Coordinates of C-alpha atoms in Angstrom, one line a residue:
M514 CA -2.7 29.8 -41.3
I515 CA -3.5 29.0 -37.6
E516 CA -0.6 27.0 -36.1
I517 CA -0.8 25.0 -32.9
F518 CA 2.3 23.4 -31.3
M519 CA 3.6 22.3 -28.0
F520 CA 6.8 23.4 -26.3
N521 CA 8.0 22.8 -22.7
Y522 CA 4.7 21.2 -21.8
K523 CA 2.6 24.2 -22.9
I524 CA 0.3 24.6 -25.9
Y525 CA 1.0 27.6 -28.2
I526 CA -1.8 28.9 -30.5
K527 CA -0.8 31.2 -33.3
D528 CA -4.2 32.8 -34.1
T529 CA -3.7 36.6 -34.6
E530 CA -7.1 37.0 -36.2
A531 CA -8.8 35.7 -33.1
F532 CA -7.0 38.2 -30.9
L533 CA -7.5 41.2 -33.2
E534 CA -11.1 40.6 -34.1
R535 CA -12.3 39.2 -30.7
N536 CA -14.3 36.6 -32.7
K537 CA -16.0 33.4 -31.6
R538 CA -12.7 31.6 -31.4
Y539 CA -11.4 34.3 -29.0
T540 CA -14.5 33.9 -26.8
D541 CA -14.1 30.1 -26.7
L542 CA -10.4 30.4 -26.0
S543 CA -11.1 32.7 -23.1
K544 CA -13.1 30.0 -21.4
I545 CA -10.0 27.7 -21.1
P546 CA -8.7 27.9 -17.5
E547 CA -5.3 29.6 -17.2
L548 CA -5.0 30.5 -20.9
V549 CA -3.1 33.8 -21.6
F550 CA -2.2 35.9 -24.6
S551 CA 1.4 36.9 -25.1
S552 CA 1.6 40.3 -26.8
S553 CA 5.3 39.9 -27.6
D554 CA 4.7 37.1 -30.1
Y555 CA 1.0 37.3 -30.6
M556 CA 0.2 33.8 -29.4
F557 CA -2.1 32.2 -26.9
K558 CA -0.5 29.8 -24.5
V559 CA -1.8 27.4 -21.8
V560 CA -0.4 24.5 -19.8
A561 CA -1.0 21.2 -21.6
N562 CA -3.2 18.6 -20.0
K563 CA -6.2 16.4 -21.0
T564 CA -8.7 19.2 -20.5
T565 CA -6.9 21.9 -22.3
I566 CA -5.8 19.8 -25.3
Q567 CA -9.4 18.6 -25.7
A568 CA -10.7 22.2 -25.5
V569 CA -8.3 23.4 -28.2
R570 CA -9.2 20.6 -30.5
Q571 CA -12.9 21.3 -30.0
I572 CA -12.4 25.0 -30.9
Y573 CA -10.1 24.5 -34.0
G574 CA -11.0 21.0 -35.3
E575 CA -9.2 20.6 -38.6
E576 CA -8.9 24.3 -39.3
A577 CA -5.4 24.6 -37.7
K578 CA -2.1 23.1 -38.5
Y579 CA -0.9 20.9 -35.6
D580 CA 2.7 19.9 -34.9
Q581 CA 3.7 16.3 -34.1
S582 CA 4.2 17.0 -30.4
F583 CA 0.6 18.2 -30.0
L584 CA -0.7 15.2 -31.9
D585 CA 1.4 12.8 -29.8
F586 CA 0.1 14.3 -26.6
E587 CA -3.5 14.3 -27.9
K588 CA -3.2 10.6 -28.8
K589 CA -2.0 9.8 -25.2
A590 CA -4.9 11.8 -23.7
L591 CA -7.5 10.0 -25.9
E592 CA -6.1 6.6 -25.1
S593 CA -6.9 7.2 -21.4
T594 CA -10.3 8.6 -22.2
N595 CA -11.8 6.2 -24.7
L596 CA -13.7 3.3 -23.2
L597 CA -12.7 -0.1 -24.4
V598 CA -15.0 -2.8 -25.9
E599 CA -15.5 -5.6 -23.4
K600 CA -13.7 -8.9 -24.1
K601 CA -15.6 -12.1 -24.1
D602 CA -14.9 -15.6 -22.5
V603 CA -11.9 -14.4 -20.4
E604 CA -10.8 -16.7 -17.6
L605 CA -10.6 -14.5 -14.4
C606 CA -9.9 -15.3 -10.8
D607 CA -11.5 -18.2 -9.1
T608 CA -12.7 -16.2 -6.1
K609 CA -16.2 -14.8 -6.6
L610 CA -16.5 -11.0 -6.4
Y611 CA -19.0 -9.3 -4.1
A612 CA -21.7 -7.3 -5.8
Y613 CA -20.0 -4.0 -5.3
Q614 CA -16.7 -5.5 -6.6
E615 CA -18.5 -6.6 -9.7
K616 CA -19.6 -3.1 -10.4
I617 CA -16.0 -1.8 -9.9
F618 CA -14.7 -4.5 -12.3
T619 CA -17.2 -3.4 -14.9
W620 CA -15.6 0.0 -14.7
V621 CA -12.1 -1.5 -14.7
K622 CA -12.7 -3.6 -17.9
Q623 CA -13.3 -0.4 -19.9
R624 CA -9.9 1.1 -19.1
K625 CA -6.2 0.3 -19.4
K626 CA -5.3 2.7 -16.5
I627 CA -7.1 2.4 -13.2
A628 CA -7.1 4.2 -9.9
L629 CA -8.7 2.2 -7.0
F630 CA -9.1 4.3 -3.9
M631 CA -10.5 1.6 -1.7
D632 CA -10.4 1.3 2.0
M633 CA -8.3 -1.5 3.5
G634 CA -10.3 -4.7 3.6
T635 CA -12.6 -3.9 0.7
G636 CA -10.8 -6.0 -1.8
K637 CA -8.7 -3.8 -4.1
T638 CA -6.1 -6.6 -4.5
L639 CA -8.7 -9.1 -5.8
V640 CA -10.1 -6.5 -8.2
T641 CA -6.6 -5.8 -9.4
L642 CA -5.9 -9.5 -9.9
N643 CA -8.9 -9.7 -12.1
F644 CA -7.6 -6.6 -14.0
I645 CA -4.4 -8.7 -14.6
M646 CA -6.2 -11.8 -15.7
Y647 CA -8.6 -9.9 -18.0
Y648 CA -5.8 -8.3 -20.0
R649 CA -3.1 -11.0 -19.5
P650 CA 0.0 -8.8 -20.0
K651 CA 3.2 -10.7 -20.6
K652 CA 5.4 -8.8 -18.1
I653 CA 4.0 -7.3 -14.9
L654 CA 5.7 -5.2 -12.3
I655 CA 4.1 -4.7 -8.8
I656 CA 5.7 -2.0 -6.6
C657 CA 4.4 -2.1 -3.0
P658 CA 5.5 -1.6 0.6
K659 CA 7.8 -4.3 1.9
I660 CA 5.1 -5.9 4.1
A661 CA 2.8 -6.3 1.1
M662 CA 5.3 -8.3 -1.0
Y663 CA 4.4 -11.6 0.6
V664 CA 0.7 -10.7 0.6
W665 CA 0.7 -10.3 -3.2
Q666 CA 2.6 -13.6 -3.6
S667 CA 0.0 -15.4 -1.4
E668 CA -3.0 -13.6 -3.1
F669 CA -2.0 -15.0 -6.5
K670 CA -2.0 -18.5 -5.0
K671 CA -5.2 -17.9 -3.1
H672 CA -7.4 -16.5 -5.9
I673 CA -6.0 -18.1 -9.1
K674 CA -5.8 -21.9 -9.1
N675 CA -4.2 -22.1 -12.6
N676 CA -1.9 -19.2 -12.3
P677 CA -0.2 -18.5 -15.7
Y678 CA 2.5 -16.4 -14.2
Q679 CA 5.9 -17.0 -12.7
I680 CA 6.1 -14.9 -9.5
I681 CA 9.5 -13.4 -8.7
T682 CA 9.7 -11.6 -5.3
L683 CA 12.8 -9.4 -5.1
D684 CA 12.9 -9.3 -1.3
K685 CA 16.5 -10.4 -0.6
G686 CA 20.0 -9.4 -1.8
T687 CA 21.7 -6.3 -3.0
S688 CA 20.6 -4.0 -5.8
S689 CA 23.1 -5.8 -8.1
S690 CA 21.9 -9.3 -7.3
K691 CA 18.2 -8.3 -7.7
A692 CA 19.1 -6.8 -11.1
E693 CA 20.7 -10.1 -12.1
K694 CA 17.5 -12.0 -11.3
V695 CA 15.6 -9.7 -13.6
K696 CA 18.1 -10.0 -16.4
D697 CA 18.0 -13.8 -16.1
L698 CA 14.2 -14.0 -16.7
K699 CA 13.4 -15.9 -19.9
N700 CA 9.7 -16.7 -19.4
E701 CA 7.5 -13.8 -20.7
N702 CA 4.6 -14.6 -18.3
T703 CA 6.3 -13.0 -15.3
V704 CA 5.3 -11.0 -12.3
I705 CA 8.1 -9.1 -10.5
I706 CA 7.2 -7.9 -7.0
I707 CA 9.5 -5.3 -5.4
N708 CA 9.2 -2.7 -2.7
Y709 CA 9.3 1.1 -3.0
E710 CA 12.6 1.4 -1.0
S711 CA 14.5 -0.8 -3.5
C712 CA 13.0 -0.3 -6.9
W713 CA 14.7 3.0 -7.9
R714 CA 18.3 2.2 -6.7
D715 CA 21.3 1.7 -8.8
H716 CA 21.4 -1.6 -10.7
I717 CA 17.9 -2.8 -10.1
G718 CA 16.5 0.6 -11.2
K719 CA 18.1 0.1 -14.6
A720 CA 17.1 -3.5 -14.8
L721 CA 13.5 -2.7 -14.2
K722 CA 13.6 -0.1 -17.0
D723 CA 15.1 -2.7 -19.4
Y724 CA 12.4 -5.2 -18.3
K725 CA 9.9 -3.0 -20.0
A726 CA 6.8 -4.1 -18.1
D727 CA 3.5 -4.2 -20.0
M728 CA 1.7 -3.5 -16.7
I729 CA 2.9 -1.6 -13.6
I730 CA 0.9 -1.7 -10.4
C731 CA 1.6 0.8 -7.6
D732 CA 0.1 -0.7 -4.4
E733 CA -0.3 1.9 -1.6
S734 CA 0.3 4.5 -4.2
H735 CA 0.4 7.3 -1.6
K736 CA 4.1 6.2 -1.4
I737 CA 4.7 8.1 -4.7
K738 CA 2.7 11.2 -3.7
T739 CA 5.7 13.4 -3.0
Y740 CA 6.7 15.3 -6.2
G741 CA 10.4 15.5 -5.6
S742 CA 11.2 12.2 -4.0
N743 CA 13.5 9.7 -5.7
V744 CA 10.9 7.0 -5.8
S745 CA 8.2 9.2 -7.2
K746 CA 10.4 10.6 -9.9
Y747 CA 11.7 7.1 -10.8
V748 CA 8.2 5.5 -11.0
R749 CA 6.9 8.3 -13.1
Q750 CA 9.7 7.8 -15.6
L751 CA 9.4 4.0 -15.4
G752 CA 5.7 4.1 -16.4
K753 CA 6.1 6.7 -19.1
N754 CA 5.3 4.3 -22.0
T755 CA 3.6 1.5 -20.1
E756 CA 0.3 0.3 -21.6
Y757 CA -1.5 -0.9 -18.5
K758 CA -1.2 0.9 -15.1
A759 CA -2.9 0.9 -11.7
I760 CA -2.7 2.9 -8.6
L761 CA -4.2 1.4 -5.4
T762 CA -4.6 3.0 -2.0
G763 CA -7.2 3.7 0.6
T764 CA -5.6 7.0 1.4
P765 CA -4.7 8.9 -1.7
V766 CA -4.5 12.1 0.3
T767 CA -2.6 11.9 3.5
N768 CA -1.5 15.6 3.8
T769 CA -3.1 17.9 1.3
K770 CA -4.7 17.5 -2.1
L771 CA -1.2 18.2 -3.6
D772 CA -0.8 14.4 -3.0
Y773 CA -2.9 13.7 -6.1
W774 CA -0.4 15.0 -8.6
G775 CA 2.4 12.5 -8.1
Q776 CA 0.0 9.5 -8.3
F777 CA -1.9 10.7 -11.3
A778 CA 1.3 11.9 -13.0
F779 CA 2.4 8.2 -13.0
L780 CA -1.0 6.9 -14.0
D781 CA -1.9 9.5 -16.7
I782 CA 0.3 12.5 -17.2
T783 CA -2.3 14.1 -19.4
L784 CA -4.9 14.5 -16.6
F785 CA -3.2 17.3 -14.7
G786 CA -0.3 18.0 -17.1
Y787 CA 3.5 17.6 -16.9
L788 CA 4.1 20.7 -14.7
Y789 CA 3.7 20.3 -11.0
S790 CA 4.1 24.1 -10.6
A791 CA 1.1 24.6 -12.9
F792 CA -1.0 22.1 -10.9
K793 CA -0.1 24.0 -7.7
N794 CA -0.9 27.3 -9.1
R795 CA -4.2 26.1 -10.6
Y796 CA -5.6 24.6 -7.3
F797 CA -3.8 26.3 -4.4
E798 CA -2.7 29.7 -3.1
F799 CA 0.5 29.8 -1.1
H800 CA 1.8 32.1 1.7
P801 CA 4.1 34.8 0.2
K802 CA 6.7 34.4 2.9
F803 CA 6.4 30.6 3.4
P804 CA 6.0 29.2 -0.2
S805 CA 5.3 25.6 0.9
K806 CA 2.4 26.7 3.1
I807 CA -1.1 26.5 1.5
I808 CA -3.3 29.3 2.6
K809 CA -6.3 28.6 0.3
E810 CA -7.6 25.9 -2.0
K811 CA -9.3 27.0 -5.3
N812 CA -11.0 25.4 -8.3
M813 CA -11.6 22.3 -6.1
D814 CA -14.8 21.3 -8.0
E815 CA -12.7 21.0 -11.1
L816 CA -9.9 19.0 -9.3
L817 CA -12.3 16.6 -7.5
A818 CA -14.3 16.1 -10.7
K819 CA -11.2 15.0 -12.6
V820 CA -10.2 12.7 -9.8
S821 CA -13.8 11.2 -9.6
E822 CA -14.0 10.7 -13.4
N823 CA -10.7 8.8 -13.3
S824 CA -10.9 6.7 -10.2
V825 CA -13.2 4.5 -8.0
T826 CA -13.6 5.3 -4.4
V827 CA -14.9 2.7 -1.9
K828 CA -15.4 3.4 1.8
L829 CA -15.7 0.4 4.1
K830 CA -18.9 1.8 5.8
E831 CA -20.6 1.9 2.4
V832 CA -20.1 -1.8 1.7
K833 CA -19.9 -3.3 5.2
T834 CA -23.1 -5.4 4.8
D835 CA -21.4 -7.3 1.9
L836 CA -18.3 -8.3 3.9
P837 CA -17.6 -11.1 6.5
A838 CA -18.0 -10.0 10.1
I839 CA -14.3 -10.6 10.8
T840 CA -11.3 -11.2 8.6
E841 CA -7.8 -12.3 9.8
E842 CA -4.6 -11.9 7.8
I843 CA -1.0 -12.8 8.4
I844 CA 1.6 -10.1 7.5
Y845 CA 5.0 -11.7 7.1
T846 CA 8.2 -9.9 8.0
E847 CA 11.8 -10.8 8.3
M848 CA 14.4 -10.2 10.9
S849 CA 17.4 -7.9 10.3
S850 CA 20.9 -9.5 10.1
A851 CA 21.7 -8.4 13.6
Q852 CA 18.5 -10.0 14.9
Q853 CA 19.1 -13.2 13.0
K854 CA 22.6 -13.4 14.5
A855 CA 21.4 -13.0 18.0
Y856 CA 18.5 -15.4 17.4
D857 CA 20.8 -18.2 16.0
K858 CA 23.2 -17.7 18.9
L859 CA 20.4 -18.2 21.4
R860 CA 19.0 -21.2 19.6
K861 CA 22.4 -22.9 19.7
E862 CA 22.6 -22.2 23.4
Q863 CA 19.2 -23.6 24.0
F864 CA 19.9 -26.8 22.0
L865 CA 22.9 -27.4 24.3
K866 CA 20.8 -26.8 27.4
L867 CA 18.2 -29.2 26.1
E868 CA 20.8 -31.9 25.6
K869 CA 22.0 -31.3 29.2
G870 CA 18.5 -31.4 30.6
E871 CA 18.7 -27.8 31.7
I872 CA 15.5 -26.8 30.0
L873 CA 12.4 -28.3 31.6
L874 CA 8.7 -27.8 31.4
K875 CA 8.8 -25.2 34.2
N876 CA 11.3 -22.9 32.4
A877 CA 10.5 -23.7 28.7
M878 CA 8.1 -20.8 28.5
N879 CA 10.7 -18.4 29.6
E880 CA 13.2 -19.7 27.1
M881 CA 10.6 -19.5 24.3
Q882 CA 9.8 -16.0 25.2
K883 CA 13.5 -15.0 24.8
L884 CA 13.3 -16.1 21.2
Q885 CA 10.1 -14.2 20.7
Q886 CA 11.6 -11.0 22.2
I887 CA 14.5 -11.1 19.7
S888 CA 11.9 -11.6 16.9
S889 CA 10.1 -8.5 18.2
G890 CA 13.3 -6.4 18.1
F891 CA 15.0 -6.5 21.5
I892 CA 17.0 -8.7 23.9
Y893 CA 17.8 -8.5 27.6
L894 CA 21.5 -8.5 28.2
E895 CA 21.8 -10.2 31.6
N896 CA 25.5 -9.2 32.2
E897 CA 24.7 -5.5 31.6
A898 CA 21.1 -5.6 33.1
T899 CA 19.8 -3.7 30.2
Y900 CA 17.9 -4.2 26.9
K901 CA 19.5 -4.0 23.5
F902 CA 17.2 -3.0 20.6
F903 CA 17.6 -4.0 16.9
E904 CA 16.6 -2.5 13.6
N905 CA 13.1 -3.9 13.4
S906 CA 11.1 -4.8 10.3
K907 CA 8.0 -5.4 12.5
I908 CA 8.0 -1.7 13.5
E909 CA 8.2 -0.7 9.9
A910 CA 5.4 -3.1 8.9
L911 CA 3.3 -1.7 11.8
K912 CA 3.8 1.8 10.6
D913 CA 3.0 0.9 7.0
L914 CA -0.2 -1.0 8.0
I915 CA -1.4 2.0 10.1
E916 CA -0.6 4.4 7.3
G917 CA -2.8 2.4 5.0
M918 CA -5.7 2.7 7.5
G919 CA -5.8 6.4 7.2
E920 CA -7.4 8.0 10.2
E921 CA -9.3 4.9 11.4
K922 CA -8.8 3.9 15.0
V923 CA -6.5 1.0 15.5
I924 CA -5.8 -1.4 18.5
V925 CA -2.2 -2.8 18.7
F926 CA -1.8 -5.8 21.0
C927 CA 1.6 -6.8 22.3
S928 CA 3.0 -9.4 24.7
F929 CA 5.9 -7.6 26.4
T930 CA 6.5 -4.3 28.2
E931 CA 9.4 -3.4 26.0
E932 CA 7.3 -3.9 22.9
L933 CA 4.7 -1.5 24.3
K934 CA 7.3 1.2 24.9
M935 CA 9.0 0.6 21.5
I936 CA 5.7 0.8 19.6
K937 CA 4.5 3.9 21.5
T938 CA 7.8 5.7 20.8
A939 CA 7.8 4.7 17.1
L940 CA 4.2 5.8 16.5
E941 CA 4.5 9.1 18.3
K942 CA 7.5 9.9 16.1
E943 CA 5.1 9.5 13.2
G944 CA 2.8 12.1 14.8
K945 CA 0.2 9.5 15.8
A946 CA -1.8 10.2 18.9
T947 CA -1.2 7.0 21.0
A948 CA -2.8 5.8 24.2
V949 CA -1.3 3.0 26.3
I950 CA -2.8 0.3 28.5
G951 CA -0.1 -1.7 30.4
N952 CA 3.2 -1.1 32.2
G953 CA 1.3 0.7 35.0
Q954 CA -0.6 3.0 32.6
N955 CA -4.2 3.1 31.7
E956 CA -4.9 5.7 29.1
L957 CA -8.2 4.3 27.9
Q958 CA -9.9 7.7 28.3
K959 CA -7.3 9.2 26.1
F960 CA -8.3 6.7 23.4
Y961 CA -12.0 7.5 23.9
D962 CA -11.2 11.2 23.7
G963 CA -9.7 11.0 20.2
A964 CA -6.3 9.2 20.2
Q965 CA -6.1 7.2 17.0
I966 CA -4.2 4.2 18.4
C967 CA -4.3 2.2 21.6
V968 CA -1.4 0.0 22.4
I969 CA -2.3 -2.8 24.9
N970 CA -0.3 -5.3 26.7
L971 CA -2.3 -8.6 26.4
L972 CA -1.7 -9.3 30.1
A973 CA -2.9 -5.9 31.2
G974 CA -5.7 -4.9 29.0
A975 CA -7.4 -7.8 27.3
E976 CA -10.5 -8.0 29.5
G977 CA -13.5 -5.9 30.4
I978 CA -13.1 -2.9 28.1
D979 CA -15.1 -1.8 25.1
L980 CA -13.0 -0.9 22.1
T981 CA -15.7 -1.2 19.4
S982 CA -14.9 2.4 18.2
A983 CA -12.0 0.5 16.4
H984 CA -12.5 -2.2 13.8
Y985 CA -8.8 -2.8 13.0
A986 CA -6.6 -4.7 15.4
I987 CA -2.9 -5.7 15.0
Y988 CA -1.1 -8.3 17.0
F989 CA 2.6 -7.2 17.1
S990 CA 3.6 -10.6 18.4
P991 CA 1.7 -13.9 18.6
T992 CA 0.5 -15.3 21.9
I993 CA 0.2 -19.0 22.8
K994 CA -2.5 -18.1 25.4
M995 CA -5.9 -18.8 23.7
D996 CA -7.9 -17.1 26.5
K997 CA -5.9 -13.9 26.2
F998 CA -6.1 -13.9 22.4
E999 CA -9.9 -14.5 22.3
Q1000 CA -10.5 -12.0 25.1
S1001 CA -8.4 -9.3 23.3
R1002 CA -10.0 -9.9 19.9
A1003 CA -13.4 -9.7 21.6
R1004 CA -12.6 -6.1 22.5
I1005 CA -13.4 -5.0 18.9
Y1006 CA -15.4 -8.1 17.7
R1007 CA -18.4 -8.0 20.0
N1008 CA -22.0 -6.7 20.4
G1009 CA -22.1 -3.0 19.6
Q1010 CA -19.6 -3.3 16.7
T1011 CA -21.3 -1.9 13.6
M1012 CA -18.4 -2.5 11.1
P1013 CA -16.6 -5.5 9.7
C1014 CA -13.5 -6.3 11.8
F1015 CA -10.0 -6.8 10.4
V1016 CA -7.3 -8.5 12.5
Y1017 CA -3.6 -8.6 11.3
H1018 CA -0.9 -10.8 12.8
L1019 CA 2.7 -9.7 12.3
I1020 CA 4.8 -12.9 12.0
N1021 CA 8.5 -13.0 11.4
K1022 CA 9.3 -15.8 8.9
N1023 CA 11.6 -18.6 10.0
T1024 CA 11.2 -17.8 13.7
V1025 CA 9.4 -19.0 16.8
D1026 CA 6.5 -16.7 15.7
T1027 CA 5.2 -19.2 13.1
K1028 CA 5.2 -22.1 15.7
I1029 CA 3.4 -20.0 18.4
Y1030 CA 0.8 -18.8 16.0
S1031 CA 0.3 -22.4 14.7
A1032 CA -0.1 -23.7 18.3
L1033 CA -2.7 -20.9 18.9
K1034 CA -4.7 -21.8 15.8
N1035 CA -4.6 -25.5 16.8
K1036 CA -6.1 -24.6 20.1
I1037 CA -8.8 -22.6 18.5
R1038 CA -9.6 -25.5 16.1
N1039 CA -9.9 -27.8 19.1
K1040 CA -11.7 -25.3 21.3
D1041 CA -14.6 -27.6 22.0
L1042 CA -12.2 -29.9 23.8
F1043 CA -10.8 -27.1 26.0
E1044 CA -14.3 -25.9 26.9
K1045 CA -15.1 -29.4 28.1
G1046 CA -12.1 -29.3 30.3
I1047 CA -10.0 -31.7 28.2
K1048 CA -6.6 -29.9 28.0
M1049 CA -4.4 -31.6 25.6
Y1050 CA -1.2 -30.2 27.0
S1051 CA 0.0 -27.3 29.2
E1052 CA 1.6 -24.1 27.9
G1053 CA 4.9 -25.4 29.3
D1054 CA 4.5 -28.6 27.2
E1055 CA 3.8 -26.5 24.1
A1056 CA 6.8 -24.2 24.7
Y1057 CA 9.0 -27.3 25.3
K1058 CA 7.7 -28.9 22.1
I1059 CA 8.4 -25.7 20.2
L1060 CA 12.0 -25.5 21.6
L1061 CA 12.7 -29.1 20.7
S1062 CA 11.9 -28.5 17.0
T1063 CA 15.3 -28.2 15.3
S1064 CA 14.1 -26.1 12.3
E1065 CA 12.0 -23.0 12.0
M1066 CA 9.0 -22.8 9.7
E1067 CA 9.1 -20.1 7.0
K1068 CA 5.4 -19.7 7.0
I1069 CA 2.3 -21.1 8.8
E1070 CA 1.8 -24.7 7.8
E1071 CA -2.0 -24.5 7.4
E1072 CA -1.5 -22.0 4.6

């Protein structure tokens, strides 16, 4: 009797006859990668994954006796392989898909586990929302970077008019208080949105396991690429028995192709198998003295074929003709508690000055900029004649955005010298080659010569230079000056640009940022009046009006 069973994530085949007689089964078995014969117990053994389990079944069919662990693993492998019958008359998102997105969605509809490796700006969120609406799971968990939490919230609103889901964004509070929110959920049609930094910790980690999501979406899934990280281990365990899963990123590989394992281990453990060590040994050779250093890749055709069969890759340059010439997006962030305390203190002082008539049109701009500087992460201490810097979510958001852009060139515009220094320092710590224009420096040639990022002070570098080698721009802080904004944006969005442009605005909720950005957009809407020389009010007037407002806006009103 031929016996086949699994133990410790390996398949064991007790087929003495095949070994002794070197028959056809032996020949077929020898074609399975990494399969070995153990002479001590006369059994063949190989690491279990989708490929090996299918190969063994093809060789033995119903001739062998299979144990339950093998059958369970085989069932899981088949579930992720079999294409599904398309559903009819399903209400999807209201936003129309582009032609290439329709093709992707056709692929998506045939699967319960999807990997969308789509460049930033190509619409992976919209495709995923259609994935949600197509299957309508009762309980959904979206894990994403902190900056994307508000984006997901607004994307539901933007693309689904009759949204059947209650959206719960776990962006505030302790691990314990977040856990209580999850436990209190009664409505089954729920979407929980949480960031990678929080999801695995203490109380909330347990509450999310107990939530038993029907669908888990890992947005910017390269965040779980590291095999041994706490978040990667947690997310793999969390999704172990989840029916619907998705991984989304434009940069699945940020270091080496080892990055694939952690993401696919969450999505479908049968693809590369349970053992990270087996994955490493199958596809890489390592330095004998430095075991973490890869000296050679091997079997890459096999690895990349598996990735290709189980994912969709979209490069912006391949679909650029389908997209708008320019897209702008607001990325909301929040101040730290120390920032908030300093901001509130300054606001109180300003209200007192306003009552006493000490803030006038001529100094209103200066007072408004003080608030803006705190929002950007620093404050000038006049008594000490020095700057104090805060823990800064804008910097973290900036790093997350740029990480999602892969190796694409990026322009970062800022309004203050200290912002420029702060941004350059933070990006260089991340190993990003960064050029600077402003604060007495002009490193444009460094950017032309290969630096990925160029940080530009709006007052110093918004005019007369060609930056069309980049099609991503990030405004670290909003400006009230329409001419400076339009001149700066025209550095990438101009004649000679061959790619769609994407412009991101980092806006701190409940701060002066929202009012400045709203004032800027109002000017742009009334641009024809300005061009005719009809100036509705001066920048001093605008700043004064902003300071007079007694409450901050959480988000931009026009949205």
